[in-house]
Short mmCIF file of the C-alpha atoms (twelve columns), coordinates in Angstrom:
data_MODEL
# 
_entry.id   MODEL 
# 
loop_
_atom_site.group_PDB 
_atom_site.id 
_atom_site.type_symbol 
_atom_site.label_atom_id 
_atom_site.label_alt_id 
_atom_site.label_comp_id 
_atom_site.label_asym_id 
_atom_site.label_seq_id 
_atom_site.Cartn_x 
_atom_site.Cartn_y 
_atom_site.Cartn_z 
_atom_site.pdbx_PDB_model_num 
ATOM 1   C CA . MET A 1   -9.396  -2.285  2.333   1 
ATOM 2   C CA . THR A 2   -6.374  -3.293  4.426   1 
ATOM 3   C CA . ALA A 3   -4.498  -6.552  4.595   1 
ATOM 4   C CA . THR A 4   -5.866  -9.058  6.891   1 
ATOM 5   C CA . PRO A 5   -4.387  -12.257 8.142   1 
ATOM 6   C CA . ARG A 6   -6.467  -14.220 5.559   1 
ATOM 7   C CA . ASP A 7   -5.304  -12.006 2.749   1 
ATOM 8   C CA . SER A 8   -1.619  -11.286 3.181   1 
ATOM 9   C CA . ARG A 9   -1.510  -9.547  -0.181  1 
ATOM 10  C CA . VAL A 10  -0.967  -5.894  -0.273  1 
ATOM 11  C CA . SER A 11  -2.322  -2.987  -2.259  1 
ATOM 12  C CA . ILE A 12  0.131   0.207   -2.802  1 
ATOM 13  C CA . LEU A 13  -0.581  3.796   -3.860  1 
ATOM 14  C CA . PHE A 14  2.092   6.121   -4.711  1 
ATOM 15  C CA . VAL A 15  1.477   9.702   -4.275  1 
ATOM 16  C CA . CYS A 16  3.167   12.761  -5.414  1 
ATOM 17  C CA . LEU A 17  1.469   16.296  -6.458  1 
ATOM 18  C CA . GLY A 18  0.250   16.219  -10.097 1 
ATOM 19  C CA . ASN A 19  0.524   12.557  -10.882 1 
ATOM 20  C CA . ILE A 20  2.652   12.893  -13.984 1 
ATOM 21  C CA . CYS A 21  6.353   12.648  -12.844 1 
ATOM 22  C CA . ARG A 22  7.286   11.115  -9.516  1 
ATOM 23  C CA . SER A 23  4.260   8.807   -8.605  1 
ATOM 24  C CA . PRO A 24  3.767   7.158   -11.915 1 
ATOM 25  C CA . MET A 25  7.599   6.768   -12.333 1 
ATOM 26  C CA . ALA A 26  7.321   4.955   -8.871  1 
ATOM 27  C CA . GLU A 27  4.280   2.770   -9.992  1 
ATOM 28  C CA . ALA A 28  6.069   1.714   -13.031 1 
ATOM 29  C CA . VAL A 29  9.220   1.055   -11.209 1 
ATOM 30  C CA . PHE A 30  7.270   -1.035  -8.663  1 
ATOM 31  C CA . ARG A 31  5.366   -2.920  -11.289 1 
ATOM 32  C CA . HIS A 32  8.623   -3.859  -13.190 1 
ATOM 33  C CA . LEU A 33  10.361  -5.162  -10.228 1 
ATOM 34  C CA . THR A 34  7.243   -7.212  -8.991  1 
ATOM 35  C CA . LYS A 35  6.404   -8.405  -12.695 1 
ATOM 36  C CA . TYR A 36  2.912   -7.037  -11.732 1 
ATOM 37  C CA . ASP A 37  0.367   -8.174  -14.382 1 
ATOM 38  C CA . THR A 38  2.161   -11.047 -15.746 1 
ATOM 39  C CA . LYS A 39  2.236   -14.749 -15.262 1 
ATOM 40  C CA . SER A 40  5.107   -14.563 -12.914 1 
ATOM 41  C CA . SER A 41  3.841   -11.684 -10.781 1 
ATOM 42  C CA . SER A 42  4.601   -11.580 -7.001  1 
ATOM 43  C CA . PRO A 43  1.952   -13.317 -5.037  1 
ATOM 44  C CA . LEU A 44  2.230   -10.690 -2.310  1 
ATOM 45  C CA . ILE A 45  0.986   -7.757  -4.401  1 
ATOM 46  C CA . HIS A 46  -2.646  -7.312  -4.859  1 
ATOM 47  C CA . GLU A 47  -2.771  -3.846  -6.573  1 
ATOM 48  C CA . VAL A 48  -0.344  -1.006  -7.507  1 
ATOM 49  C CA . ASP A 49  -1.563  2.470   -8.647  1 
ATOM 50  C CA . SER A 50  -0.489  6.141   -8.460  1 
ATOM 51  C CA . ALA A 51  -2.418  9.481   -7.799  1 
ATOM 52  C CA . GLY A 52  -1.654  12.899  -7.069  1 
ATOM 53  C CA . THR A 53  -2.874  15.440  -4.266  1 
ATOM 54  C CA . GLY A 54  -3.583  18.162  -6.993  1 
ATOM 55  C CA . ALA A 55  -5.882  17.605  -10.035 1 
ATOM 56  C CA . TYR A 56  -3.532  19.895  -12.147 1 
ATOM 57  C CA . HIS A 57  -3.009  17.095  -14.676 1 
ATOM 58  C CA . ALA A 58  -6.108  14.510  -14.253 1 
ATOM 59  C CA . GLY A 59  -6.424  12.477  -17.269 1 
ATOM 60  C CA . ASP A 60  -3.119  13.651  -18.833 1 
ATOM 61  C CA . GLU A 61  -0.221  11.053  -19.418 1 
ATOM 62  C CA . PRO A 62  2.844   10.977  -17.688 1 
ATOM 63  C CA . ASP A 63  5.436   13.760  -18.464 1 
ATOM 64  C CA . THR A 64  7.508   12.692  -21.548 1 
ATOM 65  C CA . ARG A 65  10.703  12.985  -19.439 1 
ATOM 66  C CA . THR A 66  9.300   10.392  -16.974 1 
ATOM 67  C CA . MET A 67  8.418   8.115   -20.076 1 
ATOM 68  C CA . SER A 68  11.820  8.601   -21.738 1 
ATOM 69  C CA . THR A 69  13.543  7.596   -18.185 1 
ATOM 70  C CA . LEU A 70  11.552  4.693   -17.825 1 
ATOM 71  C CA . GLU A 71  12.204  3.657   -21.439 1 
ATOM 72  C CA . ALA A 72  15.964  4.095   -21.083 1 
ATOM 73  C CA . ASN A 73  15.900  1.621   -18.232 1 
ATOM 74  C CA . GLY A 74  13.862  -1.024  -19.882 1 
ATOM 75  C CA . ILE A 75  10.359  -0.256  -18.687 1 
ATOM 76  C CA . THR A 76  8.507   -0.034  -22.173 1 
ATOM 77  C CA . HIS A 77  4.877   -1.156  -21.260 1 
ATOM 78  C CA . TYR A 78  3.579   1.454   -19.117 1 
ATOM 79  C CA . SER A 79  0.653   3.746   -19.589 1 
ATOM 80  C CA . HIS A 80  -1.172  5.640   -17.030 1 
ATOM 81  C CA . ALA A 81  -3.700  8.500   -16.704 1 
ATOM 82  C CA . ALA A 82  -3.078  11.062  -14.044 1 
ATOM 83  C CA . ARG A 83  -5.925  11.194  -11.218 1 
ATOM 84  C CA . LYS A 84  -6.524  12.926  -8.164  1 
ATOM 85  C CA . PHE A 85  -6.145  10.959  -4.713  1 
ATOM 86  C CA . VAL A 86  -9.579  10.706  -3.009  1 
ATOM 87  C CA . SER A 87  -10.601 9.659   0.354   1 
ATOM 88  C CA . ASP A 88  -11.687 6.402   -0.794  1 
ATOM 89  C CA . ASP A 89  -8.047  5.364   -1.619  1 
ATOM 90  C CA . PHE A 90  -7.455  5.046   2.278   1 
ATOM 91  C CA . GLN A 91  -10.178 2.105   2.133   1 
ATOM 92  C CA . THR A 92  -8.812  0.520   -1.140  1 
ATOM 93  C CA . PHE A 93  -4.782  0.753   -0.600  1 
ATOM 94  C CA . ASP A 94  -3.176  -0.590  2.363   1 
ATOM 95  C CA . TYR A 95  0.289   1.462   2.136   1 
ATOM 96  C CA . ILE A 96  0.142   5.019   0.675   1 
ATOM 97  C CA . LEU A 97  3.524   6.294   -0.232  1 
ATOM 98  C CA . ALA A 98  4.251   9.973   -0.395  1 
ATOM 99  C CA . MET A 99  7.097   11.143  -2.401  1 
ATOM 100 C CA . ASP A 100 7.851   14.138  -0.094  1 
ATOM 101 C CA . ASP A 101 7.077   15.691  3.141   1 
ATOM 102 C CA . ASP A 102 4.465   18.285  1.769   1 
ATOM 103 C CA . ASN A 103 2.440   15.420  0.305   1 
ATOM 104 C CA . LYS A 104 2.752   13.177  3.098   1 
ATOM 105 C CA . VAL A 105 1.508   15.960  5.475   1 
ATOM 106 C CA . TYR A 106 -1.595  16.426  3.102   1 
ATOM 107 C CA . LEU A 107 -2.253  12.796  3.330   1 
ATOM 108 C CA . ASP A 108 -1.912  12.671  6.940   1 
ATOM 109 C CA . ARG A 109 -4.269  15.383  7.550   1 
ATOM 110 C CA . MET A 110 -6.948  13.892  5.243   1 
ATOM 111 C CA . ARG A 111 -6.773  10.696  6.930   1 
ATOM 112 C CA . ALA A 112 -7.195  12.219  10.379  1 
ATOM 113 C CA . ARG A 113 -10.418 14.131  8.966   1 
ATOM 114 C CA . LEU A 114 -11.593 10.739  7.649   1 
ATOM 115 C CA . LEU A 115 -11.024 9.017   11.038  1 
ATOM 116 C CA . LYS A 116 -12.618 11.930  13.018  1 
ATOM 117 C CA . ARG A 117 -15.705 12.692  10.846  1 
ATOM 118 C CA . ASN A 118 -16.702 8.915   9.829   1 
ATOM 119 C CA . GLY A 119 -15.695 7.231   12.988  1 
ATOM 120 C CA . ILE A 120 -13.990 4.585   10.897  1 
ATOM 121 C CA . GLU A 121 -11.285 2.395   12.665  1 
ATOM 122 C CA . ASP A 122 -7.803  3.160   12.271  1 
ATOM 123 C CA . SER A 123 -7.094  -0.514  11.185  1 
ATOM 124 C CA . LYS A 124 -9.397  -0.123  8.395   1 
ATOM 125 C CA . LEU A 125 -7.718  2.692   6.340   1 
ATOM 126 C CA . GLY A 126 -4.436  2.194   4.648   1 
ATOM 127 C CA . LYS A 127 -1.245  3.700   6.394   1 
ATOM 128 C CA . VAL A 128 0.534   6.838   4.850   1 
ATOM 129 C CA . TYR A 129 4.402   6.798   4.638   1 
ATOM 130 C CA . LEU A 130 7.173   8.908   3.168   1 
ATOM 131 C CA . PHE A 131 8.426   6.488   0.393   1 
ATOM 132 C CA . GLY A 132 11.796  7.211   1.409   1 
ATOM 133 C CA . GLU A 133 11.516  5.308   4.652   1 
ATOM 134 C CA . PHE A 134 12.198  2.114   2.414   1 
ATOM 135 C CA . GLY A 135 15.699  2.125   1.267   1 
ATOM 136 C CA . GLY A 136 16.255  5.645   1.693   1 
ATOM 137 C CA . LYS A 137 19.590  6.925   2.767   1 
ATOM 138 C CA . SER A 138 17.749  8.597   5.909   1 
ATOM 139 C CA . LYS A 139 14.182  8.055   7.057   1 
ATOM 140 C CA . GLU A 140 13.543  11.493  5.861   1 
ATOM 141 C CA . GLU A 141 14.741  11.062  2.184   1 
ATOM 142 C CA . GLU A 142 12.257  12.620  -0.218  1 
ATOM 143 C CA . VAL A 143 11.861  12.380  -4.245  1 
ATOM 144 C CA . ILE A 144 12.437  15.877  -5.117  1 
ATOM 145 C CA . ASP A 145 9.799   17.080  -7.865  1 
ATOM 146 C CA . PRO A 146 12.044  16.698  -11.226 1 
ATOM 147 C CA . TYR A 147 9.069   18.775  -13.039 1 
ATOM 148 C CA . TYR A 148 10.800  22.171  -13.281 1 
ATOM 149 C CA . GLY A 149 14.265  20.919  -13.892 1 
ATOM 150 C CA . ALA A 150 16.345  18.945  -16.337 1 
ATOM 151 C CA . GLN A 151 16.575  15.359  -17.433 1 
ATOM 152 C CA . ASP A 152 19.042  14.554  -14.888 1 
ATOM 153 C CA . GLY A 153 16.367  15.168  -12.150 1 
ATOM 154 C CA . PHE A 154 14.340  12.335  -13.557 1 
ATOM 155 C CA . GLU A 155 17.214  10.260  -13.469 1 
ATOM 156 C CA . ILE A 156 17.926  10.877  -10.009 1 
ATOM 157 C CA . ALA A 157 14.350  10.301  -9.195  1 
ATOM 158 C CA . TYR A 158 14.415  6.831   -11.184 1 
ATOM 159 C CA . GLU A 159 17.429  5.819   -8.965  1 
ATOM 160 C CA . GLN A 160 15.547  6.481   -5.816  1 
ATOM 161 C CA . MET A 161 12.405  4.849   -7.019  1 
ATOM 162 C CA . VAL A 162 14.439  1.731   -7.758  1 
ATOM 163 C CA . ARG A 163 16.173  1.683   -4.217  1 
ATOM 164 C CA . PHE A 164 12.894  2.410   -2.403  1 
ATOM 165 C CA . SER A 165 10.915  -0.106  -4.393  1 
ATOM 166 C CA . ARG A 166 13.471  -2.740  -3.535  1 
ATOM 167 C CA . GLY A 167 13.496  -1.875  0.139   1 
ATOM 168 C CA . LEU A 168 9.402   -1.839  0.278   1 
ATOM 169 C CA . LEU A 169 9.338   -5.015  -1.599  1 
ATOM 170 C CA . LYS A 170 11.884  -6.585  0.841   1 
ATOM 171 C CA . ARG A 171 9.985   -5.464  3.884   1 
ATOM 172 C CA . ILE A 172 6.630   -6.968  2.172   1 
ATOM 173 C CA . GLU A 173 8.809   -10.361 1.502   1 
ATOM 174 C CA . GLU A 174 9.782   -10.657 5.234   1 
ATOM 175 C CA . GLY A 175 6.265   -11.031 5.892   1 
ATOM 176 C CA . GLN A 176 5.558   -7.672  7.710   1 
ATOM 177 C CA . GLN A 177 1.776   -7.129  7.177   1 
ATOM 178 C CA . ARG A 178 2.076   -3.804  8.737   1 
ATOM 179 C CA . LEU A 179 4.869   -1.883  7.721   1 
ATOM 180 C CA . ASP A 180 5.378   0.211   10.700  1 
ATOM 181 C CA . GLY A 181 6.419   -2.906  12.801  1 
ATOM 182 C CA . ALA A 182 3.281   -3.350  14.579  1 
# 
């Protein structure tokens, strides 16, 4: 369900490969910045979630290094169970934010197939973006998967999540219903 002039609140889905490192971290950071699910939450945000393009870790909690990085930065009340991205997510979320080019390509292809097979109007499906487009040092800035690395990779990812989330929130607050400028 995409945002309409009647309902300017937006729904956001963060997507990485396994949904245990980057996308849950992005979800937690964005929820924290917008005070999602609190009495003082942003009136512009309808829903925030995360998913993975693969089902490798479906049902698992976030990686312990993700959680320790969040906790070290004051985000202590976050829980999540990994899930796989499904085609219905295109109709549920306005903005689908991929952590890297590989996941963006996967999501773009899935969206194109959905449009072609089901004859759904383009405006009825959420749009796919590289998360780095919002506050990145360049439009192509990716969040490198820290899964196979050390703790510092998670700290770098956290810094990116904060920067990108602030950029995304700024664009939403500026009243851009469609982040592509249309």
